[in-house]
Structure formats: structure tokens, C-alpha cells
Amino acid sequence: MNIATTKGHHNVSMLGIGAYRPQRVVTNAEVCEVLDSSDEWIFERSGIRSRRWISGDETARSMAVAAGDRAIKNSGIDREQIGAIILATGSWKTKIPHGGPVVALDLGINGIPAFDVASGCGGFGYGLGLATDMIRAGSAEYVLVVGVETMSVVMEPTDRNTAFIFGDGAGAVVVGPSEENGISPTVWGSDGENSDAISQNYDIPEYMDRAQAFQTKDPETEPVGRMVVEMQGTRVFRWAAITLPKALSSVIERSGVSKDDIEVFIPHQANARINTLMKANLGLADDVPVANDIETTGNTSAASIPLAIEEMLVSGKAKGGQTALLLGFGAGLSYAGQVVTLPPAPVEASF
């Protein structure tokens, strides 16, 4: 008896990109209305001047669908050719159901395999790696990878460690076969020993028990409180300083290209100073542009890399066909990176 196997496409690339940025622009001054900080302090330490937060009828679902729809249109393929959806997110409002299937439904391609990846700020890199391997294995021909976050919903606005950092948004790419390979092997990893450096203040059962216990208490004097993200910034920075240089070197080594071939550097938009230091430590040429979408978008976790790619292509800082180094890192603690060929600049952009 011979059980059937599949064979896919050896060469895989990002064929189109799409994004969605919420309408509401939140400046550092507005954040500081409730946060004990200042515009100067925030910018000096993070490189952030403003961020986008959802408002009105905007949701993670609507943003994911908008970004995915634009990515499909910009790729030039028919949406019926999309064989799977990978949704990278850590802030989807429900664990059950997961988000992928409803995104597929809203995109008009209900019925295809659709699943979520929760790998923190490295989520897009994990999704891109999975999509690439799926196509090479023959599990799908075209895969839509979407990174979406509503971080404004899961952070505490008075927490000086997190409140000024996070933004909302969605970015997506269509991944599919190509004449020349445009996505290197993924270099990825995790560190469970430091997992609590970025965490929730309560786990879900603990929060449910807390809410039930507080039914008999006065919410004015003894509030239940919110389930929010907490971060030990110094601990994360130290982990990043040790882990990321090794990861970046491994990405380039496994990609088969040399450091001198890298034309664009697009790291996760966590901190502008960290990104500048990573470029310097890696020894990239001075004229290699570094993504700086964090200045007006903030840290959008799993959405940050595709949003940064779109910004660089739309602004002309980068061009389709250039060779780019990607690296996502954050909660988990996890990281994932690739060397890629950038997709064409989007015809339909988010700004």
C-alpha cells in the first residue's frame, strides 16, 4: 500500500501586499492626558510620535478583511485561488471561535482551511514561514497571511511600560509560486524561560473566577479590573540584545545571500532605537534603509512587519523586487526572520 503524497512549488514569493490603518490618530500628547509622561520622553525612548487606535465600527475582524482584500487585489490573482488563510494575532477577542474562518467568510472564500497563529510580535514571521512551507509541500498553491492586532483593547492606559507603545492595524500578503525564489528558509525560535517577561496580568480562568467573586462587591471601590498586557521592558531588552544579533546572522546565513546583498531592513516595529542598533551591529551599509513605521503607527505586534513593508513601498523608501531582511520578535518570547524579495508597491494602499 502506498499512501499518496503531494509535491508543491520550490520557488515561492510574496505576490501582493495590503494593509489597513485605523482612522483615529492618537498623538503622544493625547496619551499623556492619562499617562504620567511627556511627548519628549516617549519619542526619545521609543521613536513614537503617534499611533492609530480603532474607533467607531472598526474591529480586528474588519481590519483583517480590509487588509486581506487589498492584498488579494494587489497580487493580481483571483480570490478563488487562495487555498488557505493564516491569521497572526494575539488580541483577537475570542479564543473560540478563532478568527481565520470568519475572515475567510467575509472575503468571500468560505470553506478553505483558515487558522490562527499566536506567536506575539513574531506572529507574521511565523505565518509567512508556515505559508511558504505549505506551498513548497503542496498543501496549498496560494496562501493569504494576515497580521492583525487591536492592542489598544488589551493594554492599560496608565501603565508607563506599555501604554505609549501600542497601536492597532492590519497587514496582509498573498504568498504563492514564482519563477525565482523570493522567501528564504525561516529562522525561528523561542525562549519559554523568559516567557513571563511579556504576559497577561491574569490568565483566563483566574480572571473568570475573579469576575465571579466580585459580583458581591462594590465595583466603585473594588473594581474587577481589566485583563491587560504587562511587560518587563528591561528584561525584554536584555533578551533581545543577546538573541537577535544571533538570529539576524542566522537568517542571512541560511538565506544563501550575503550581507552586502541586503537592500532593505524591515524589523518588527518595537523600538526605533533597537532597530537602529540592530542595523549597526549587523554591519549593514549606511545607505540601507530601515523601516521606521513605528513613528506614526506604534507597535502593532503581529501586524507591524507587513504594515512597515507597505509604508516603505508606498513612500518610495523601498521598491518591489528589492532584497529585504525581516525579523519579528516579542511575546513568547519568540522570534522569526526571513530574507525576502519585496512584492510590488500596492496599487490600493492604506494611506
Tab-separated table of C-alpha atoms in Angstrom:
chain	number	residue	atom	x	y	z
A	1	MET	CA	0.000	0.000	0.000
A	2	ASN	CA	1.347	3.419	-0.992
A	3	ILE	CA	-0.185	6.402	0.791
A	4	ALA	CA	-0.341	9.424	-1.503
A	5	THR	CA	1.901	12.428	-1.007
A	6	THR	CA	1.991	15.900	-2.523
A	7	LYS	CA	4.607	17.961	-4.258
A	8	GLY	CA	4.415	21.715	-4.391
A	9	HIS	CA	6.396	24.629	-5.786
A	10	HIS	CA	10.067	25.080	-4.961
A	11	ASN	CA	10.115	28.834	-5.631
A	12	VAL	CA	7.783	30.948	-3.509
A	13	SER	CA	7.352	34.725	-3.139
A	14	MET	CA	5.123	37.429	-1.713
A	15	LEU	CA	2.944	38.411	-4.676
A	16	GLY	CA	0.919	41.257	-3.222
A	17	ILE	CA	0.538	43.280	-0.039
A	18	GLY	CA	-2.380	45.047	1.596
A	19	ALA	CA	-2.920	46.953	4.830
A	20	TYR	CA	-5.468	48.792	6.924
A	21	ARG	CA	-4.719	51.617	9.348
A	22	PRO	CA	-7.455	52.822	11.732
A	23	GLN	CA	-8.870	56.286	11.130
A	24	ARG	CA	-8.148	57.624	14.618
A	25	VAL	CA	-4.680	59.147	15.076
A	26	VAL	CA	-3.581	59.285	18.728
A	27	THR	CA	-0.692	61.635	19.475
A	28	ASN	CA	1.721	61.362	22.385
A	29	ALA	CA	0.040	64.431	23.856
A	30	GLU	CA	-3.298	62.615	23.934
A	31	VAL	CA	-1.742	59.535	25.527
A	32	CYS	CA	-0.211	61.756	28.207
A	33	GLU	CA	-3.623	63.091	29.198
A	34	VAL	CA	-3.947	59.953	31.355
A	35	LEU	CA	-0.334	58.713	31.387
A	36	ASP	CA	2.310	60.296	33.614
A	37	SER	CA	4.744	61.043	30.803
A	38	SER	CA	5.537	63.567	28.069
A	39	ASP	CA	5.814	63.723	24.296
A	40	GLU	CA	9.580	64.211	24.528
A	41	TRP	CA	10.111	61.274	26.905
A	42	ILE	CA	8.074	58.919	24.706
A	43	PHE	CA	9.801	59.902	21.465
A	44	GLU	CA	13.309	59.786	22.903
A	45	ARG	CA	12.827	56.268	24.270
A	46	SER	CA	10.730	54.679	21.539
A	47	GLY	CA	10.754	56.813	18.395
A	48	ILE	CA	6.944	57.074	18.512
A	49	ARG	CA	5.141	60.347	17.792
A	50	SER	CA	1.644	58.938	17.201
A	51	ARG	CA	-0.253	55.697	16.713
A	52	ARG	CA	-3.600	54.523	15.321
A	53	TRP	CA	-6.370	53.130	17.521
A	54	ILE	CA	-9.650	51.624	16.374
A	55	SER	CA	-12.800	53.694	16.722
A	56	GLY	CA	-16.409	53.602	15.556
A	57	ASP	CA	-17.226	50.298	13.876
A	58	GLU	CA	-13.588	49.306	13.285
A	59	THR	CA	-12.647	45.889	14.701
A	60	ALA	CA	-9.873	43.341	14.328
A	61	ARG	CA	-12.225	41.447	12.008
A	62	SER	CA	-12.971	44.412	9.758
A	63	MET	CA	-9.289	45.407	9.586
A	64	ALA	CA	-8.135	41.877	8.762
A	65	VAL	CA	-10.687	41.623	5.983
A	66	ALA	CA	-9.778	45.041	4.546
A	67	ALA	CA	-6.055	44.253	4.554
A	68	GLY	CA	-6.629	40.789	3.108
A	69	ASP	CA	-8.890	42.100	0.372
A	70	ARG	CA	-6.295	44.701	-0.658
A	71	ALA	CA	-3.515	42.094	-0.662
A	72	ILE	CA	-5.533	39.833	-2.968
A	73	LYS	CA	-6.360	42.697	-5.331
A	74	ASN	CA	-2.754	43.893	-5.373
A	75	SER	CA	-1.479	40.366	-6.084
A	76	GLY	CA	-3.460	40.135	-9.313
A	77	ILE	CA	-4.757	36.632	-8.626
A	78	ASP	CA	-8.410	35.618	-8.334
A	79	ARG	CA	-9.557	35.264	-4.737
A	80	GLU	CA	-10.905	31.791	-5.553
A	81	GLN	CA	-7.270	30.703	-5.956
A	82	ILE	CA	-6.488	31.375	-2.284
A	83	GLY	CA	-6.089	27.909	-0.779
A	84	ALA	CA	-5.629	28.835	2.895
A	85	ILE	CA	-5.597	31.742	5.339
A	86	ILE	CA	-3.164	32.129	8.224
A	87	LEU	CA	-4.210	34.794	10.732
A	88	ALA	CA	-1.429	36.011	13.031
A	89	THR	CA	-2.898	37.731	16.078
A	90	GLY	CA	-2.621	37.880	19.839
A	91	SER	CA	-5.531	40.233	20.515
A	92	TRP	CA	-8.488	38.578	18.745
A	93	LYS	CA	-11.435	38.984	21.105
A	94	THR	CA	-12.291	35.281	21.303
A	95	LYS	CA	-10.293	32.085	21.644
A	96	ILE	CA	-13.357	30.144	20.481
A	97	PRO	CA	-14.084	30.613	17.642
A	98	HIS	CA	-10.695	31.556	16.261
A	99	GLY	CA	-10.580	34.351	13.715
A	100	GLY	CA	-9.403	32.762	10.464
A	101	PRO	CA	-12.691	31.181	9.354
A	102	VAL	CA	-14.759	34.382	9.707
A	103	VAL	CA	-12.090	36.344	7.825
A	104	ALA	CA	-12.357	33.780	5.016
A	105	LEU	CA	-16.144	34.098	5.107
A	106	ASP	CA	-16.057	37.884	4.871
A	107	LEU	CA	-13.564	37.698	1.992
A	108	GLY	CA	-15.983	35.512	0.048
A	109	ILE	CA	-13.852	32.356	0.204
A	110	ASN	CA	-15.630	30.448	2.965
A	111	GLY	CA	-14.706	26.783	3.292
A	112	ILE	CA	-10.942	26.954	2.819
A	113	PRO	CA	-8.588	25.991	5.667
A	114	ALA	CA	-8.156	29.034	7.911
A	115	PHE	CA	-6.358	29.097	11.234
A	116	ASP	CA	-4.772	31.451	13.744
A	117	VAL	CA	-1.147	31.718	14.820
A	118	ALA	CA	-0.433	33.224	18.244
A	119	SER	CA	3.281	33.993	18.344
A	120	GLY	CA	3.219	37.538	19.677
A	121	CYS	CA	5.107	40.164	17.732
A	122	GLY	CA	6.826	37.399	15.755
A	123	GLY	CA	3.464	36.141	14.513
A	124	PHE	CA	3.741	37.445	10.958
A	125	GLY	CA	7.141	35.786	10.545
A	126	TYR	CA	5.715	32.505	11.814
A	127	GLY	CA	2.749	32.808	9.459
A	128	LEU	CA	4.971	33.637	6.496
A	129	GLY	CA	7.189	30.645	7.264
A	130	LEU	CA	4.212	28.299	7.515
A	131	ALA	CA	2.667	29.626	4.296
A	132	THR	CA	5.922	29.195	2.396
A	133	ASP	CA	6.382	25.628	3.633
A	134	MET	CA	2.754	24.773	2.840
A	135	ILE	CA	3.197	25.866	-0.769
A	136	ARG	CA	6.502	24.023	-1.112
A	137	ALA	CA	4.870	20.878	0.298
A	138	GLY	CA	1.842	21.124	-1.979
A	139	SER	CA	-0.689	21.744	0.801
A	140	ALA	CA	-1.860	24.917	-0.950
A	141	GLU	CA	-0.895	26.935	-4.018
A	142	TYR	CA	-1.676	30.421	-2.733
A	143	VAL	CA	-1.882	31.394	0.928
A	144	LEU	CA	-3.085	34.656	2.455
A	145	VAL	CA	-1.118	35.642	5.571
A	146	VAL	CA	-2.750	38.330	7.712
A	147	GLY	CA	-1.296	40.028	10.792
A	148	VAL	CA	-3.890	41.973	12.780
A	149	GLU	CA	-3.931	43.499	16.257
A	150	THR	CA	-6.110	45.728	18.409
A	151	MET	CA	-3.515	46.355	21.072
A	152	SER	CA	-5.405	49.401	22.373
A	153	VAL	CA	-8.017	46.989	23.736
A	154	VAL	CA	-5.565	44.851	25.696
A	155	MET	CA	-3.316	47.453	27.308
A	156	GLU	CA	-3.650	49.585	30.452
A	157	PRO	CA	-3.635	53.315	29.504
A	158	THR	CA	-1.897	54.326	32.761
A	159	ASP	CA	0.926	51.749	32.577
A	160	ARG	CA	4.186	53.574	31.756
A	161	ASN	CA	5.694	50.322	30.453
A	162	THR	CA	3.104	49.721	27.732
A	163	ALA	CA	0.537	52.491	27.277
A	164	PHE	CA	2.546	54.653	24.874
A	165	ILE	CA	3.918	51.770	22.809
A	166	PHE	CA	0.992	50.008	21.220
A	167	GLY	CA	-1.133	50.715	18.165
A	168	ASP	CA	-3.760	48.931	16.079
A	169	GLY	CA	-3.748	47.844	12.455
A	170	ALA	CA	-3.615	45.012	9.943
A	171	GLY	CA	-1.270	43.957	7.159
A	172	ALA	CA	-1.504	41.041	4.751
A	173	VAL	CA	0.413	39.349	1.952
A	174	VAL	CA	-0.505	36.796	-0.681
A	175	VAL	CA	2.166	34.113	-0.898
A	176	GLY	CA	2.423	31.913	-3.962
A	177	PRO	CA	4.647	30.232	-6.572
A	178	SER	CA	7.102	32.344	-8.539
A	179	GLU	CA	9.752	31.941	-11.242
A	180	GLU	CA	12.582	32.772	-8.834
A	181	ASN	CA	12.528	32.074	-5.128
A	182	GLY	CA	11.649	35.123	-3.040
A	183	ILE	CA	11.421	33.767	0.525
A	184	SER	CA	14.339	32.165	2.338
A	185	PRO	CA	14.083	29.374	4.910
A	186	THR	CA	12.666	30.750	8.144
A	187	VAL	CA	14.940	31.108	11.150
A	188	TRP	CA	12.758	30.972	14.240
A	189	GLY	CA	12.891	30.094	17.893
A	190	SER	CA	11.504	30.709	21.359
A	191	ASP	CA	12.552	31.086	24.984
A	192	GLY	CA	9.984	29.789	27.443
A	193	GLU	CA	12.309	30.503	30.341
A	194	ASN	CA	11.652	34.215	29.822
A	195	SER	CA	8.025	33.850	28.743
A	196	ASP	CA	6.667	35.914	31.629
A	197	ALA	CA	8.658	38.977	30.510
A	198	ILE	CA	5.616	39.821	28.335
A	199	SER	CA	2.410	38.418	29.743
A	200	GLN	CA	-1.197	38.934	30.816
A	201	ASN	CA	-1.869	40.201	34.307
A	202	TYR	CA	-4.368	37.325	34.756
A	203	ASP	CA	-4.814	34.011	32.986
A	204	ILE	CA	-8.328	33.391	31.632
A	205	PRO	CA	-9.666	31.012	34.350
A	206	GLU	CA	-8.208	33.281	37.038
A	207	TYR	CA	-9.933	36.306	35.519
A	208	MET	CA	-13.278	34.483	35.269
A	209	ASP	CA	-13.010	33.421	38.915
A	210	ARG	CA	-12.128	36.989	39.849
A	211	ALA	CA	-15.148	38.375	37.981
A	212	GLN	CA	-17.471	35.864	39.664
A	213	ALA	CA	-16.100	36.670	43.122
A	214	PHE	CA	-16.568	40.395	42.570
A	215	GLN	CA	-20.301	40.050	41.873
A	216	THR	CA	-20.952	40.685	45.552
A	217	LYS	CA	-18.567	43.652	45.802
A	218	ASP	CA	-18.952	47.331	45.036
A	219	PRO	CA	-17.448	47.985	41.551
A	220	GLU	CA	-16.748	51.590	42.511
A	221	THR	CA	-14.499	50.734	45.452
A	222	GLU	CA	-13.372	47.220	44.447
A	223	PRO	CA	-13.341	47.010	40.643
A	224	VAL	CA	-12.690	43.724	38.872
A	225	GLY	CA	-10.040	45.391	36.760
A	226	ARG	CA	-9.116	44.560	33.172
A	227	MET	CA	-7.139	41.718	31.623
A	228	VAL	CA	-4.181	43.524	30.057
A	229	VAL	CA	-0.675	43.021	28.714
A	230	GLU	CA	2.238	43.578	31.068
A	231	MET	CA	5.873	43.914	30.039
A	232	GLN	CA	9.208	43.919	31.846
A	233	GLY	CA	10.951	46.256	29.422
A	234	THR	CA	14.499	45.930	30.761
A	235	ARG	CA	14.289	42.135	30.760
A	236	VAL	CA	12.984	42.055	27.198
A	237	PHE	CA	15.711	44.453	26.059
A	238	ARG	CA	18.426	42.246	27.561
A	239	TRP	CA	16.955	39.154	25.898
A	240	ALA	CA	16.789	40.986	22.580
A	241	ALA	CA	20.384	42.199	22.878
A	242	ILE	CA	21.633	38.606	23.208
A	243	THR	CA	19.192	36.736	20.968
A	244	LEU	CA	18.500	38.978	17.992
A	245	PRO	CA	22.052	39.518	16.666
A	246	LYS	CA	22.484	35.734	16.504
A	247	ALA	CA	19.097	35.343	14.847
A	248	LEU	CA	19.843	38.002	12.225
A	249	SER	CA	23.178	36.413	11.352
A	250	SER	CA	21.490	33.016	11.049
A	251	VAL	CA	18.785	34.422	8.764
A	252	ILE	CA	21.383	35.806	6.356
A	253	GLU	CA	23.496	32.651	6.537
A	254	ARG	CA	20.563	30.342	5.747
A	255	SER	CA	19.209	32.627	3.029
A	256	GLY	CA	22.142	31.989	0.703
A	257	VAL	CA	22.727	35.712	0.124
A	258	SER	CA	25.493	37.835	1.574
A	259	LYS	CA	25.122	40.725	3.978
A	260	ASP	CA	26.053	43.060	1.140
A	261	ASP	CA	23.046	41.825	-0.866
A	262	ILE	CA	20.577	43.179	1.731
A	263	GLU	CA	18.964	46.323	0.288
A	264	VAL	CA	16.264	46.971	2.917
A	265	PHE	CA	15.975	46.155	6.636
A	266	ILE	CA	12.435	45.709	7.989
A	267	PRO	CA	12.448	44.618	11.628
A	268	HIS	CA	9.455	44.438	13.949
A	269	GLN	CA	8.464	47.950	14.961
A	270	ALA	CA	9.044	47.668	18.706
A	271	ASN	CA	11.522	50.474	19.298
A	272	ALA	CA	13.284	52.754	16.826
A	273	ARG	CA	16.477	52.810	18.877
A	274	ILE	CA	16.664	48.998	18.986
A	275	ASN	CA	16.179	48.823	15.214
A	276	THR	CA	18.972	51.328	14.560
A	277	LEU	CA	21.293	49.412	16.892
A	278	MET	CA	20.476	46.109	15.169
A	279	LYS	CA	21.409	47.576	11.793
A	280	ALA	CA	24.682	48.922	13.155
A	281	ASN	CA	25.588	45.678	14.944
A	282	LEU	CA	24.857	43.678	11.808
A	283	GLY	CA	27.130	45.946	9.802
A	284	LEU	CA	24.655	46.772	7.056
A	285	ALA	CA	25.691	49.546	4.670
A	286	ASP	CA	24.805	53.095	5.693
A	287	ASP	CA	22.541	53.542	2.666
A	288	VAL	CA	20.368	50.525	3.554
A	289	PRO	CA	17.013	51.989	4.632
A	290	VAL	CA	15.486	50.791	7.913
A	291	ALA	CA	11.726	50.675	8.391
A	292	ASN	CA	10.508	53.392	10.756
A	293	ASP	CA	6.753	52.932	10.588
A	294	ILE	CA	6.758	52.941	14.393
A	295	GLU	CA	6.977	56.756	14.364
A	296	THR	CA	3.352	57.166	13.245
A	297	THR	CA	1.926	53.671	13.764
A	298	GLY	CA	3.391	52.460	17.059
A	299	ASN	CA	3.985	48.825	17.915
A	300	THR	CA	1.241	46.792	16.242
A	301	SER	CA	2.691	43.418	17.252
A	302	ALA	CA	1.919	40.746	14.604
A	303	ALA	CA	0.788	43.434	12.135
A	304	SER	CA	3.919	45.581	12.340
A	305	ILE	CA	6.105	43.995	9.644
A	306	PRO	CA	3.511	43.939	6.819
A	307	LEU	CA	2.431	47.474	7.773
A	308	ALA	CA	6.073	48.582	7.642
A	309	ILE	CA	6.594	46.878	4.273
A	310	GLU	CA	3.579	48.686	2.857
A	311	GLU	CA	4.734	52.064	4.211
A	312	MET	CA	8.198	51.676	2.679
A	313	LEU	CA	6.793	50.670	-0.716
A	314	VAL	CA	4.173	53.439	-0.803
A	315	SER	CA	6.621	56.138	0.354
A	316	GLY	CA	9.309	55.026	-2.096
A	317	LYS	CA	11.855	54.191	0.617
A	318	ALA	CA	11.880	50.680	-0.855
A	319	LYS	CA	10.901	49.186	-4.199
A	320	GLY	CA	9.301	45.969	-5.283
A	321	GLY	CA	11.911	43.379	-6.215
A	322	GLN	CA	14.488	44.557	-3.672
A	323	THR	CA	16.014	42.111	-1.197
A	324	ALA	CA	14.843	42.716	2.358
A	325	LEU	CA	15.785	41.297	5.752
A	326	LEU	CA	12.793	40.715	8.062
A	327	LEU	CA	12.826	39.909	11.778
A	328	GLY	CA	9.891	39.740	14.182
A	329	PHE	CA	10.335	39.271	17.932
A	330	GLY	CA	8.377	39.611	21.153
A	331	ALA	CA	5.973	37.741	23.415
A	332	GLY	CA	6.616	34.066	23.864
A	333	LEU	CA	9.384	35.032	23.942
A	334	SER	CA	9.613	34.214	20.247
A	335	TYR	CA	11.303	35.370	17.073
A	336	ALA	CA	11.142	34.609	13.339
A	337	GLY	CA	13.031	36.031	10.376
A	338	GLN	CA	13.455	35.659	6.625
A	339	VAL	CA	15.224	37.241	3.685
A	340	VAL	CA	12.597	38.081	1.073
A	341	THR	CA	12.066	39.732	-2.270
A	342	LEU	CA	9.676	42.608	-1.688
A	343	PRO	CA	6.331	42.478	-3.519
A	344	PRO	CA	5.317	45.233	-5.948
A	345	ALA	CA	4.164	48.533	-4.463
A	346	PRO	CA	0.435	48.314	-3.782
A	347	VAL	CA	-1.989	49.899	-6.221
A	348	GLU	CA	-4.559	50.080	-3.436
A	349	ALA	CA	-2.847	51.371	-0.280
A	350	SER	CA	-3.944	52.131	3.277
A	351	PHE	CA	-2.967	55.836	3.131
